[in-house]
PDB file of C-alpha atoms and ligand atoms in Angstrom:
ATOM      1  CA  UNK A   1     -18.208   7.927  30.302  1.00 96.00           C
ATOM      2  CA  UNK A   2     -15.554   5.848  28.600  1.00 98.00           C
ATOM      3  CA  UNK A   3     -11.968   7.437  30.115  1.00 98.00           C
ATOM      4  CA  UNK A   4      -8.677   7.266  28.239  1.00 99.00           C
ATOM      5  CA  UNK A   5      -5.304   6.192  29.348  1.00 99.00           C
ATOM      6  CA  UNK A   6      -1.557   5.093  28.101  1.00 99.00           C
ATOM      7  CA  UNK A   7       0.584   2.579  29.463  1.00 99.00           C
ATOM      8  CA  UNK A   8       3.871   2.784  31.007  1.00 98.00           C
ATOM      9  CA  UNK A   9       6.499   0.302  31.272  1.00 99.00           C
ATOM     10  CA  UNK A  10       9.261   0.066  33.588  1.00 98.00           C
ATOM     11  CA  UNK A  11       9.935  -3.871  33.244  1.00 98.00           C
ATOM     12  CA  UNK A  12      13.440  -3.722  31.147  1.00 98.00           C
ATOM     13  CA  UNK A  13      12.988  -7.779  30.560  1.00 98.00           C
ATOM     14  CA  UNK A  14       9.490  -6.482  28.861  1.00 98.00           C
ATOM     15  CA  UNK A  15      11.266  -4.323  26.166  1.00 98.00           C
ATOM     16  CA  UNK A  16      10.375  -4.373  22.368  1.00 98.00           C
ATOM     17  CA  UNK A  17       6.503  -4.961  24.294  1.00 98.00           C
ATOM     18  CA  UNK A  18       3.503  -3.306  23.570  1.00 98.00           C
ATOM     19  CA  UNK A  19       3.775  -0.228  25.856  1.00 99.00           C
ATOM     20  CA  UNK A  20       3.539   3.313  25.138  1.00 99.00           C
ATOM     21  CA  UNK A  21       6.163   5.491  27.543  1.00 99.00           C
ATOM     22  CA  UNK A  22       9.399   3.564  28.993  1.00 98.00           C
ATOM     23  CA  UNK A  23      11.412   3.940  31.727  1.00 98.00           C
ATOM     24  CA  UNK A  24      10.607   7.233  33.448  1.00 98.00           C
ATOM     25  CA  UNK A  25       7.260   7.185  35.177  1.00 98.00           C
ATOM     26  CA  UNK A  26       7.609  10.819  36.166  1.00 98.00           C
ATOM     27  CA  UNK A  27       8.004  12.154  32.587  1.00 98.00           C
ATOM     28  CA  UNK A  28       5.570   9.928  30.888  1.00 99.00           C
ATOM     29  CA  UNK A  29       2.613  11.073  33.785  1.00 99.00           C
ATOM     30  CA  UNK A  30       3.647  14.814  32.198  1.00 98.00           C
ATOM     31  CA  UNK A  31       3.254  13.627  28.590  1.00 98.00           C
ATOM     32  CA  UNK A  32      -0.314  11.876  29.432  1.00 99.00           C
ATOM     33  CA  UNK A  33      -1.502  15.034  31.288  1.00 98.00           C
ATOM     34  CA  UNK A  34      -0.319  17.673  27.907  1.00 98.00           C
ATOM     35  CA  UNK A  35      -1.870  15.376  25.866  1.00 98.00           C
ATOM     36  CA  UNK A  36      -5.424  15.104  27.794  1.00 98.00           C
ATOM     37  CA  UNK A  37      -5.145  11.106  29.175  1.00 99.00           C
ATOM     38  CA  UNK A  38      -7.205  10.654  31.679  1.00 99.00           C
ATOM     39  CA  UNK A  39      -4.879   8.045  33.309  1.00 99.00           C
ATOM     40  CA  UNK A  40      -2.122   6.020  33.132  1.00 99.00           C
ATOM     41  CA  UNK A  41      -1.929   2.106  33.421  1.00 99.00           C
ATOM     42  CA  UNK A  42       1.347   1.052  35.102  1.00 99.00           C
ATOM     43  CA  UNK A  43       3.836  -2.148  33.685  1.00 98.00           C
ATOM     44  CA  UNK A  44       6.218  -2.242  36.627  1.00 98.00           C
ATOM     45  CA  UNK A  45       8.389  -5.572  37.736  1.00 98.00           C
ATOM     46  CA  UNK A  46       7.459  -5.596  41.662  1.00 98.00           C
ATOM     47  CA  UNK A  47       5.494  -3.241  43.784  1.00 98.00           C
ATOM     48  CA  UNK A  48       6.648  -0.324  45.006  1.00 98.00           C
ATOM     49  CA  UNK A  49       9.061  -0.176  42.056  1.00 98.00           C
ATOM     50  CA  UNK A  50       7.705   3.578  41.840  1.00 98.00           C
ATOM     51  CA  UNK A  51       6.905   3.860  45.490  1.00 98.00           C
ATOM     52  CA  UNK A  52       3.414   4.488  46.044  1.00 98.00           C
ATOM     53  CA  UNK A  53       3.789   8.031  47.984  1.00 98.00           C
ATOM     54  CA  UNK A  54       5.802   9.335  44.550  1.00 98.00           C
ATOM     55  CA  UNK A  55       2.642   7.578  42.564  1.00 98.00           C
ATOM     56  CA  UNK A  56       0.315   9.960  44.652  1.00 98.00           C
ATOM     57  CA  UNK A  57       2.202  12.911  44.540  1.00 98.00           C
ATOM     58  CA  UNK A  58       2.092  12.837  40.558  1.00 98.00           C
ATOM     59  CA  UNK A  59      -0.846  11.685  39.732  1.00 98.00           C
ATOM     60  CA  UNK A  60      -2.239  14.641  42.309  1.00 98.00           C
ATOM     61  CA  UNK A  61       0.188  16.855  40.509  1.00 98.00           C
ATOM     62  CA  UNK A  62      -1.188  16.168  36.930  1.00 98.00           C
ATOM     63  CA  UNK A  63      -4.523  15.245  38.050  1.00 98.00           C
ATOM     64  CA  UNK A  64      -4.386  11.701  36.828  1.00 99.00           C
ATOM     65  CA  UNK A  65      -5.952   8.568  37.694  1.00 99.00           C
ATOM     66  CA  UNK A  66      -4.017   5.058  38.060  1.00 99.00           C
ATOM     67  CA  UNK A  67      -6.009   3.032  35.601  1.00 99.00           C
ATOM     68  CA  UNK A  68      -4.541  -0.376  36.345  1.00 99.00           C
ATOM     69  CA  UNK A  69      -1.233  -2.026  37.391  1.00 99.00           C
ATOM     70  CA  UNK A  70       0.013  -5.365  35.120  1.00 98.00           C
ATOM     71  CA  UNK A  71       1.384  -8.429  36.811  1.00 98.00           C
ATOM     72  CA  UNK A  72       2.988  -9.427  33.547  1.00 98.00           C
ATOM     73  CA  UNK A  73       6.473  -9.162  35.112  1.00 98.00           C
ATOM     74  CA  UNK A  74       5.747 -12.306  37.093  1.00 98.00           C
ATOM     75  CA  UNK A  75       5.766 -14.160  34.123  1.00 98.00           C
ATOM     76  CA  UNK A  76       8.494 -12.304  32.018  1.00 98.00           C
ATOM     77  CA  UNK A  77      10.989 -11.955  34.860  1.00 98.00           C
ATOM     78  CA  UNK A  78      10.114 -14.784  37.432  1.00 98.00           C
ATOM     79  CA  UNK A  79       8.688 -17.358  35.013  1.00 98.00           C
ATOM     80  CA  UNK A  80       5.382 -17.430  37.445  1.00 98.00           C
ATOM     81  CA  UNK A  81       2.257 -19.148  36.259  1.00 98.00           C
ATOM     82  CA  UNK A  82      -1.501 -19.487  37.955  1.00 99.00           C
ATOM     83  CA  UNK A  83      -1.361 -22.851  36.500  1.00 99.00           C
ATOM     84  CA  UNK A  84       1.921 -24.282  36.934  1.00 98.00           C
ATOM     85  CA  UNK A  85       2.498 -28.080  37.598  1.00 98.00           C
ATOM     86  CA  UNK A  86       4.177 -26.870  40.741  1.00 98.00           C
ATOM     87  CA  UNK A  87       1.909 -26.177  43.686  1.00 98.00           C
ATOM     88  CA  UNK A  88       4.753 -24.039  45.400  1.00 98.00           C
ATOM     89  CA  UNK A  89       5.270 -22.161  41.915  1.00 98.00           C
ATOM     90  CA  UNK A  90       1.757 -21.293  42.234  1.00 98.00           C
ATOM     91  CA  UNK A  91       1.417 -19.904  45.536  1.00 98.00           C
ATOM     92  CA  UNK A  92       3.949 -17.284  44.556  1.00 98.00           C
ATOM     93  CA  UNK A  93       2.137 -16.623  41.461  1.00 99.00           C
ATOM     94  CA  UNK A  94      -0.563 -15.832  43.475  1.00 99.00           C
ATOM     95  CA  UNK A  95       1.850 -14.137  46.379  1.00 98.00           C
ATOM     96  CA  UNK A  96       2.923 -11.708  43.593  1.00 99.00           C
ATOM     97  CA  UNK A  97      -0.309 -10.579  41.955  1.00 99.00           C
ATOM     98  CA  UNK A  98      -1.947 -10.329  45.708  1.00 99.00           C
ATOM     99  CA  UNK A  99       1.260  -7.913  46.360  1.00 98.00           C
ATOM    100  CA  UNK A 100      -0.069  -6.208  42.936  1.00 99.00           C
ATOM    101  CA  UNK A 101      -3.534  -5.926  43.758  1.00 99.00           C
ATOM    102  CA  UNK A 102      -2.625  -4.268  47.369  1.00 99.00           C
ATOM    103  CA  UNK A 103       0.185  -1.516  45.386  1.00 99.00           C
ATOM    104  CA  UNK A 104      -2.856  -0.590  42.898  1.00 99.00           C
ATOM    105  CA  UNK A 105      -5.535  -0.760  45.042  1.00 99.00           C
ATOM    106  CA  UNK A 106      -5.205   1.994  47.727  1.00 98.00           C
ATOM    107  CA  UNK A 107      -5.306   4.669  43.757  1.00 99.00           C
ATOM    108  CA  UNK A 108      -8.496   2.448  42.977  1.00 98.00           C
ATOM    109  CA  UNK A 109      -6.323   0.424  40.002  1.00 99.00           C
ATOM    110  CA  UNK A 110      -7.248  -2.673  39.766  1.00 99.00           C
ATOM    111  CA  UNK A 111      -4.302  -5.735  38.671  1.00 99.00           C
ATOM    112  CA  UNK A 112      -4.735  -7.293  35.356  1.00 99.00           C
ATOM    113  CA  UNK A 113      -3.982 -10.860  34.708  1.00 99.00           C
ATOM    114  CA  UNK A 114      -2.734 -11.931  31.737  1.00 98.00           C
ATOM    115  CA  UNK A 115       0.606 -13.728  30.883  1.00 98.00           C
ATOM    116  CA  UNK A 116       0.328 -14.834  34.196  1.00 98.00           C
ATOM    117  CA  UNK A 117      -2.245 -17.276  33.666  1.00 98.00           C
ATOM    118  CA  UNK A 118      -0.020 -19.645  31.607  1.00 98.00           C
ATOM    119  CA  UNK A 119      -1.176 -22.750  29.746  1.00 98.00           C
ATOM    120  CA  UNK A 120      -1.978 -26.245  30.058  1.00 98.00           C
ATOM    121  CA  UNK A 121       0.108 -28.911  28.992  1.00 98.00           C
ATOM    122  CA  UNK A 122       1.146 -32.062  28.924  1.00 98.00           C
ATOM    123  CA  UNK A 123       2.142 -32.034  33.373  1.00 98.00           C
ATOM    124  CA  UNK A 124      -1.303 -30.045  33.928  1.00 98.00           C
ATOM    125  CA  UNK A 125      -4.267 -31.106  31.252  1.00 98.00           C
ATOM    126  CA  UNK A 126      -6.897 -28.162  29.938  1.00 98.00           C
ATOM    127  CA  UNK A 127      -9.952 -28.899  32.669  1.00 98.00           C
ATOM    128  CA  UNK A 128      -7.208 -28.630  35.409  1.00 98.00           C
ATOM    129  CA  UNK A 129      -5.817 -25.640  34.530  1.00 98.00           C
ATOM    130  CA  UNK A 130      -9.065 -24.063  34.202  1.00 98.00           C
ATOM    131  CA  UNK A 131      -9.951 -25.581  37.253  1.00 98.00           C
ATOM    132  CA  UNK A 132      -6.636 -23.836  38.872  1.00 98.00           C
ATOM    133  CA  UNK A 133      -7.057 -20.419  36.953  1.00 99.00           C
ATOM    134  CA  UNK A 134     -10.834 -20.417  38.232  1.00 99.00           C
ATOM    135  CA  UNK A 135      -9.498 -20.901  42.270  1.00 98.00           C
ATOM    136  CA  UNK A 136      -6.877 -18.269  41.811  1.00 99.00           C
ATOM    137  CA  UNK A 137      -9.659 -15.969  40.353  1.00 99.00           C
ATOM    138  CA  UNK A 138     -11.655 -16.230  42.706  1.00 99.00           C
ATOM    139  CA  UNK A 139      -9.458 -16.013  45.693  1.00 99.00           C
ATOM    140  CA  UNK A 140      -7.490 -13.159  43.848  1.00 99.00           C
ATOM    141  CA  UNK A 141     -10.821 -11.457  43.381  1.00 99.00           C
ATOM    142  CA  UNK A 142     -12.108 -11.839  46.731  1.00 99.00           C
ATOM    143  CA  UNK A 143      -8.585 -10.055  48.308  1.00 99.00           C
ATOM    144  CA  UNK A 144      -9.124  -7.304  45.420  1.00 99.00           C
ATOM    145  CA  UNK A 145     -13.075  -6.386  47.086  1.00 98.00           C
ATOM    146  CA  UNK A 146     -11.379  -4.597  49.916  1.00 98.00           C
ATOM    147  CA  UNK A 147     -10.305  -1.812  47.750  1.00 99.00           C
ATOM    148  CA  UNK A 148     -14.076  -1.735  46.141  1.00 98.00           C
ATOM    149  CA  UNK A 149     -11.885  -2.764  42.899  1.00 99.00           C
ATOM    150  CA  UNK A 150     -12.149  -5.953  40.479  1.00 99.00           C
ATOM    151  CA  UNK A 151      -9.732  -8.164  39.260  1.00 99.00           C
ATOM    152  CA  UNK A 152      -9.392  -8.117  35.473  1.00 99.00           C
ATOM    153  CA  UNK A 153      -8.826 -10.916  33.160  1.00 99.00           C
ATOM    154  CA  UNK A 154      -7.186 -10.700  30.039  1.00 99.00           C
ATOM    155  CA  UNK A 155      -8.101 -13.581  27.364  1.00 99.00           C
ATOM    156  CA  UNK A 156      -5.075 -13.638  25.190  1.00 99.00           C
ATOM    157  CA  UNK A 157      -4.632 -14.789  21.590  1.00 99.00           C
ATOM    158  CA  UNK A 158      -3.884 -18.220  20.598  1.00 98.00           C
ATOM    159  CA  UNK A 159      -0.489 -17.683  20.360  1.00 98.00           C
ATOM    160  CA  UNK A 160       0.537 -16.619  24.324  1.00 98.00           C
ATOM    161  CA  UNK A 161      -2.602 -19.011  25.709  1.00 98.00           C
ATOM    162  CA  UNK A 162      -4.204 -21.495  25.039  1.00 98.00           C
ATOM    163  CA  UNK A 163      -6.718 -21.030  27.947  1.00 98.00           C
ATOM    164  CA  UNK A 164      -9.188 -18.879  27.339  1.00 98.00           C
ATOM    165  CA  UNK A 165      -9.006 -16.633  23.722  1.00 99.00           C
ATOM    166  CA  UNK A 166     -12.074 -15.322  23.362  1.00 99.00           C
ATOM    167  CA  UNK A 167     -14.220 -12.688  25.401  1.00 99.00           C
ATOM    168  CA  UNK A 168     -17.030 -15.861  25.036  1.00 98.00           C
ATOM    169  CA  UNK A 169     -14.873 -17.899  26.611  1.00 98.00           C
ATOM    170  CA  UNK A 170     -14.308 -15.190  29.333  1.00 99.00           C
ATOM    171  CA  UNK A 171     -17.856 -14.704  30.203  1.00 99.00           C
ATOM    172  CA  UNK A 172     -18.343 -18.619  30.554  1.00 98.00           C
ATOM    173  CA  UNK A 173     -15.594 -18.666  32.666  1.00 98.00           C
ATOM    174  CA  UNK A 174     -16.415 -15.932  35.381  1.00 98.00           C
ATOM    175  CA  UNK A 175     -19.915 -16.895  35.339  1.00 98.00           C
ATOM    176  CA  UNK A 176     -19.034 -20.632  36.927  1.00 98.00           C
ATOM    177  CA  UNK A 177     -16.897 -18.629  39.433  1.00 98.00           C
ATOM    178  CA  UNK A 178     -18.131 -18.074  43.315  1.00 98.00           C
ATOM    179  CA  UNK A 179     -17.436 -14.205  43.114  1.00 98.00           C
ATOM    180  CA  UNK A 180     -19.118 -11.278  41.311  1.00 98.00           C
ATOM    181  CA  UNK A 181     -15.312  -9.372  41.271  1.00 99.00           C
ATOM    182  CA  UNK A 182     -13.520 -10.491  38.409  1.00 99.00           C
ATOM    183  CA  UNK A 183     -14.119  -8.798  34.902  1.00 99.00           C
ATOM    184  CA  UNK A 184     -12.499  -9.327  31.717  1.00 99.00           C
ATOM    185  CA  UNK A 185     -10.207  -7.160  29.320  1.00 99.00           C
ATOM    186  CA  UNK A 186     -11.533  -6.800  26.111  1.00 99.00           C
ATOM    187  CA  UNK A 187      -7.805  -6.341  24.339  1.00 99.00           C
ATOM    188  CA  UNK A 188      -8.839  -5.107  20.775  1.00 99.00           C
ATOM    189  CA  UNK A 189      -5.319  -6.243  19.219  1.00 99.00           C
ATOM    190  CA  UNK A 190      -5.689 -10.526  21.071  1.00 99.00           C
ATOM    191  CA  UNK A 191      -9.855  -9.690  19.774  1.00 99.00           C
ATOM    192  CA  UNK A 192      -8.766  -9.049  16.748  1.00 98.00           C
ATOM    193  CA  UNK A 193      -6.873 -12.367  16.217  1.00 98.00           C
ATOM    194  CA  UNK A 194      -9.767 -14.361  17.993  1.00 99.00           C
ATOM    195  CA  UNK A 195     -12.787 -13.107  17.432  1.00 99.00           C
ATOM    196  CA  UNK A 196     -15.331 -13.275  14.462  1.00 98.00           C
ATOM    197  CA  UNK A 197     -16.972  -9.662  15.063  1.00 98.00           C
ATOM    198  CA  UNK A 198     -15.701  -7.636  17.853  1.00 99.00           C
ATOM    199  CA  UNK A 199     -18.494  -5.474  18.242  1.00 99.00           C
ATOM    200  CA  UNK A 200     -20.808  -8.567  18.279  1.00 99.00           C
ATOM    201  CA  UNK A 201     -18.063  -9.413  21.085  1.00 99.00           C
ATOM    202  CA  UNK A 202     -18.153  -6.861  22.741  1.00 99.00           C
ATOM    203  CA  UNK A 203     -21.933  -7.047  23.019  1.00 98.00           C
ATOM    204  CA  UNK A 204     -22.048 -10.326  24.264  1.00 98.00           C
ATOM    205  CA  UNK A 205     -19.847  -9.463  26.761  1.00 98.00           C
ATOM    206  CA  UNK A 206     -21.639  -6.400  28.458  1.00 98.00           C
ATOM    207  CA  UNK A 207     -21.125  -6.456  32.111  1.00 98.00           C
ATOM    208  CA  UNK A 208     -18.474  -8.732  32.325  1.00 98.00           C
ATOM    209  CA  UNK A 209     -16.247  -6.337  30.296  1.00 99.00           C
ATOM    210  CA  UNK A 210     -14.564  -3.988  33.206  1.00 99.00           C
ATOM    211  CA  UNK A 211     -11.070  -2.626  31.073  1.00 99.00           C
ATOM    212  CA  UNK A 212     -10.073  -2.215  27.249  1.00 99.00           C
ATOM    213  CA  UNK A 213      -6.327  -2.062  25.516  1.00 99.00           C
ATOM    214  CA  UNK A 214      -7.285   0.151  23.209  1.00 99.00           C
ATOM    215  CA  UNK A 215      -4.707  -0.812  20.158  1.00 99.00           C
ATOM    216  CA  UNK A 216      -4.904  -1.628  16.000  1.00 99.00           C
ATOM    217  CA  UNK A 217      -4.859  -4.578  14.719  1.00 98.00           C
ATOM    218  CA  UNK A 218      -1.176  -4.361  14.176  1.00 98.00           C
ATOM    219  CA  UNK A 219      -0.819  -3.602  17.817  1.00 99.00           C
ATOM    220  CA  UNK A 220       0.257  -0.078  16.720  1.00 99.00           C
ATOM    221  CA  UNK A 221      -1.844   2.804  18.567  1.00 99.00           C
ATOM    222  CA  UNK A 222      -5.350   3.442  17.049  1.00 99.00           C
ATOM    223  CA  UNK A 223      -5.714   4.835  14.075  1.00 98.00           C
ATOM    224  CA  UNK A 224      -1.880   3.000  12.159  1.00 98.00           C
ATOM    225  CA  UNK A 225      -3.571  -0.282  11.170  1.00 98.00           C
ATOM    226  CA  UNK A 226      -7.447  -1.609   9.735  1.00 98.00           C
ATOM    227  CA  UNK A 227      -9.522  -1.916  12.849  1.00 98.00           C
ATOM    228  CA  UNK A 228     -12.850  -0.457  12.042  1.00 98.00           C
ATOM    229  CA  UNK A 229     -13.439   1.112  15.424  1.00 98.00           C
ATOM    230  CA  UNK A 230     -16.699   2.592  14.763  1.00 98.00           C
ATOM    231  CA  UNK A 231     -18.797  -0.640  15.564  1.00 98.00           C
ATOM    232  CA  UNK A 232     -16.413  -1.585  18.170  1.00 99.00           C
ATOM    233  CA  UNK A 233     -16.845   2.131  20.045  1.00 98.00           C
ATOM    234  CA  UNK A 234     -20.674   1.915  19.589  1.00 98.00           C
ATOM    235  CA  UNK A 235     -20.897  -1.667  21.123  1.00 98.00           C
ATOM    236  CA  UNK A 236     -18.752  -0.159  23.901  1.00 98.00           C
ATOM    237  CA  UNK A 237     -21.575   2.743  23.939  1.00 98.00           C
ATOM    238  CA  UNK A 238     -24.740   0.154  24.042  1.00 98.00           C
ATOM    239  CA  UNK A 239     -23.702  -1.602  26.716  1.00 98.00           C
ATOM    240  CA  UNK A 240     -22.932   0.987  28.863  1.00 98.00           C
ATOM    241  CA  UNK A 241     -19.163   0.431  29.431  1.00 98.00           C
ATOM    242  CA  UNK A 242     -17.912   3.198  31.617  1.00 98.00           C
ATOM    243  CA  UNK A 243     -13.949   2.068  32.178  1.00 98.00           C
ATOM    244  CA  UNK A 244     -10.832   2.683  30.705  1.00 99.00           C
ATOM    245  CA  UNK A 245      -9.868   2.689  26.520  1.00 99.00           C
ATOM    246  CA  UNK A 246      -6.063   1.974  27.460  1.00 99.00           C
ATOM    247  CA  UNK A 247      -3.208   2.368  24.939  1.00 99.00           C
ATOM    248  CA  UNK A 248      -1.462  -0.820  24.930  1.00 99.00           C
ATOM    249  CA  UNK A 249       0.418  -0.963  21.740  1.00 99.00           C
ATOM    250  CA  UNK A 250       4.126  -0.757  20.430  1.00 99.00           C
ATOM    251  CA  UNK A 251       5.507   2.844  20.643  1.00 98.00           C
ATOM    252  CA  UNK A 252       5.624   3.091  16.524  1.00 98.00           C
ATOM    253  CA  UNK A 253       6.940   5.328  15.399  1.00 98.00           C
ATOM    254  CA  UNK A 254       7.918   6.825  18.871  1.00 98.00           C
ATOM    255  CA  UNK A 255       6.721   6.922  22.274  1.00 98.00           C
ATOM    256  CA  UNK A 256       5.264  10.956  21.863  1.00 98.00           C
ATOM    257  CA  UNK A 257       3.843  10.121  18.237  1.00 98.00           C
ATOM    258  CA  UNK A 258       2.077   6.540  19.660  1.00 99.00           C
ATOM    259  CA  UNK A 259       0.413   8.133  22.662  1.00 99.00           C
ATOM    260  CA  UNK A 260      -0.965  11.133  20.358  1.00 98.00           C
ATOM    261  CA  UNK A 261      -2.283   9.153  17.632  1.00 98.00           C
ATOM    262  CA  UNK A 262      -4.209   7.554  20.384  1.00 98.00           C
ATOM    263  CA  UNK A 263      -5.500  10.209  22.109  1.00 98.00           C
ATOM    264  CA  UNK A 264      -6.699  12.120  18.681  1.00 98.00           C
ATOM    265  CA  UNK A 265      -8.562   8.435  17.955  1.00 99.00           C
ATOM    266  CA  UNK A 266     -10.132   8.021  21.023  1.00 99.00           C
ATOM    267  CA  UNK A 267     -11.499  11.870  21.278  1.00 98.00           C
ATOM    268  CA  UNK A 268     -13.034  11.233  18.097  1.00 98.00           C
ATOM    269  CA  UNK A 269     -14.116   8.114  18.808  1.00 98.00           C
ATOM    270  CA  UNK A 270     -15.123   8.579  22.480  1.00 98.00           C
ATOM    271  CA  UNK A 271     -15.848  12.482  22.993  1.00 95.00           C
TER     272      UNK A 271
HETATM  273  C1  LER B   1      -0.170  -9.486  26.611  1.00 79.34           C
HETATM  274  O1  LER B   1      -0.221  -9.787  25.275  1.00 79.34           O
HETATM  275  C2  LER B   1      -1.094  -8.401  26.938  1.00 79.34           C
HETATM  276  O2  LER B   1      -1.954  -8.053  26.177  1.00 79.34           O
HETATM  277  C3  LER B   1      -0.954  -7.745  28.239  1.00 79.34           C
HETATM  278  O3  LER B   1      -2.015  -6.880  28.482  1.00 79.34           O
HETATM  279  C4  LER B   1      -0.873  -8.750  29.350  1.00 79.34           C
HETATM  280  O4  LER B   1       0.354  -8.867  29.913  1.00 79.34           O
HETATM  281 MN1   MN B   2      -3.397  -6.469  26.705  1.00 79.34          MN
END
């Protein structure tokens, strides 16, 4: 069964972002619970930023599940990239999301990559990078296994990568890669940039698709812009996706109003 969630942010170099609550972790896990989330997804800038042993206490205390944990802050706050010309730059890259994958991996949340993955250029040319993204995947994916979690990978629009935009892309990707633990994120606001027919997308993707940001095309929560999210939630249906519709979208016209125009889309899209 397809679960819902909302994202939290507590990154302050990540404001004006697409994320749903701010700030205060606590009172945001109390919002998700009154409105019926399933689970939260967690934007923080290191691990430990909420210290795990509070994370477990609340999400017991609102019975919760930790739906993932971004490692966008490496990128927005320490400028790290999977495919930077520097080999010593990458190393922490992959330092920091390995530190990510061990903070969500003990509540079964598995890291996303996304920003992090950076872009070729004119120091490191397109079949390198991809050759460097596809090494970090698979080592990052390998370290993930030991909390029976994947790593997910986020294609991104055109406009923050230039790597990989499309969930086609994705698939051809992970399927030249020496591990079975990497999946992508099927973000419905970058697919609605990229692709030609999300559902058909979606489809195509099957398997490989392991985590959805569940936004509008005007990355405001479902339901404030022209996605037509009936294909898109019957695709999900047909090929038996069974993760997490996650509210990643810009907290219009508030925080309270964002995360319950999502969860009255998703239950009638989803329930
Ligand atoms: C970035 O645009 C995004 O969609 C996030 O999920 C990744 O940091
Ligand atoms: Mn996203």
């Amino acid at each position: 069964m397809i679960k819902s969630a909302v994202t939290i942010s507590i990154v302050d170099e990540a404001r004006g972002g697409p994320f749903v609550f701010w700030d205060d972790f606590p009172a945001a896990c109390s919002k998700a619970k009154r409105l019926g989330f399933d689970a939260v997804e967690l934007f923080a800038p290191a691990p430990e930023a909420v210290p795990s042993s509070d994370i477990k206490s609340l999400l017991e205390e609102h019975e919760l599940g930790l739906a993932a944990v971004g490692t966008g802050a490496g990128m927005v706050i320490h400028k790290l990239s999977l495919v930077d010309p520097s080999e010593s730059v990458r190393e922490k890259a992959k330092d920091f999301i390995r530190s990510m994958i061990d903070y969500g991996g003990p509540f079964g949340a598995p890291a996303i990559i996304g920003s992090m993955q950076g872009r070729w250029g004119s120091e490191v040319d397109e079949p390198t990078a991809l050759g460097l993204l596809g090494e970090a995947l698979v080592e990052l994916g390998e370290h993930a296994r030991q909390y029976r979690v994947p790593l997910i990978y986020e294609p991104l629009n055109r406009y923050e990568t230039n790597l990989v935009t499309t969930v086609e892309a994705g698939v051809d990707l992970l399927t030249g890669l020496d591990t079975d633990n990497v999946k992508l994120l099927a973000d419905l606001f970058h697919m609605n940039i990229e692709e030609a027919d999300l559902a058909a997308a979606l489809r195509a993707g099957g398997k490989h698709v392991g985590h959805v940001h569940f936004v509008d095309s005007n990355r405001q929560p479902a339901g404030a812009g022209h996605m037509e999210y009936e294909p898109i939630a019957q695709a999900l249906r047909d090929v038996k996706y069974d993760g997490y519709a996650s509210a990643e979208c810009f907290p219009i016209p508030d925080p309270d109003e964002a995360a319950r125009l999502t969860i009255e889309s998703f239950e009638r899209l989803f329930r």
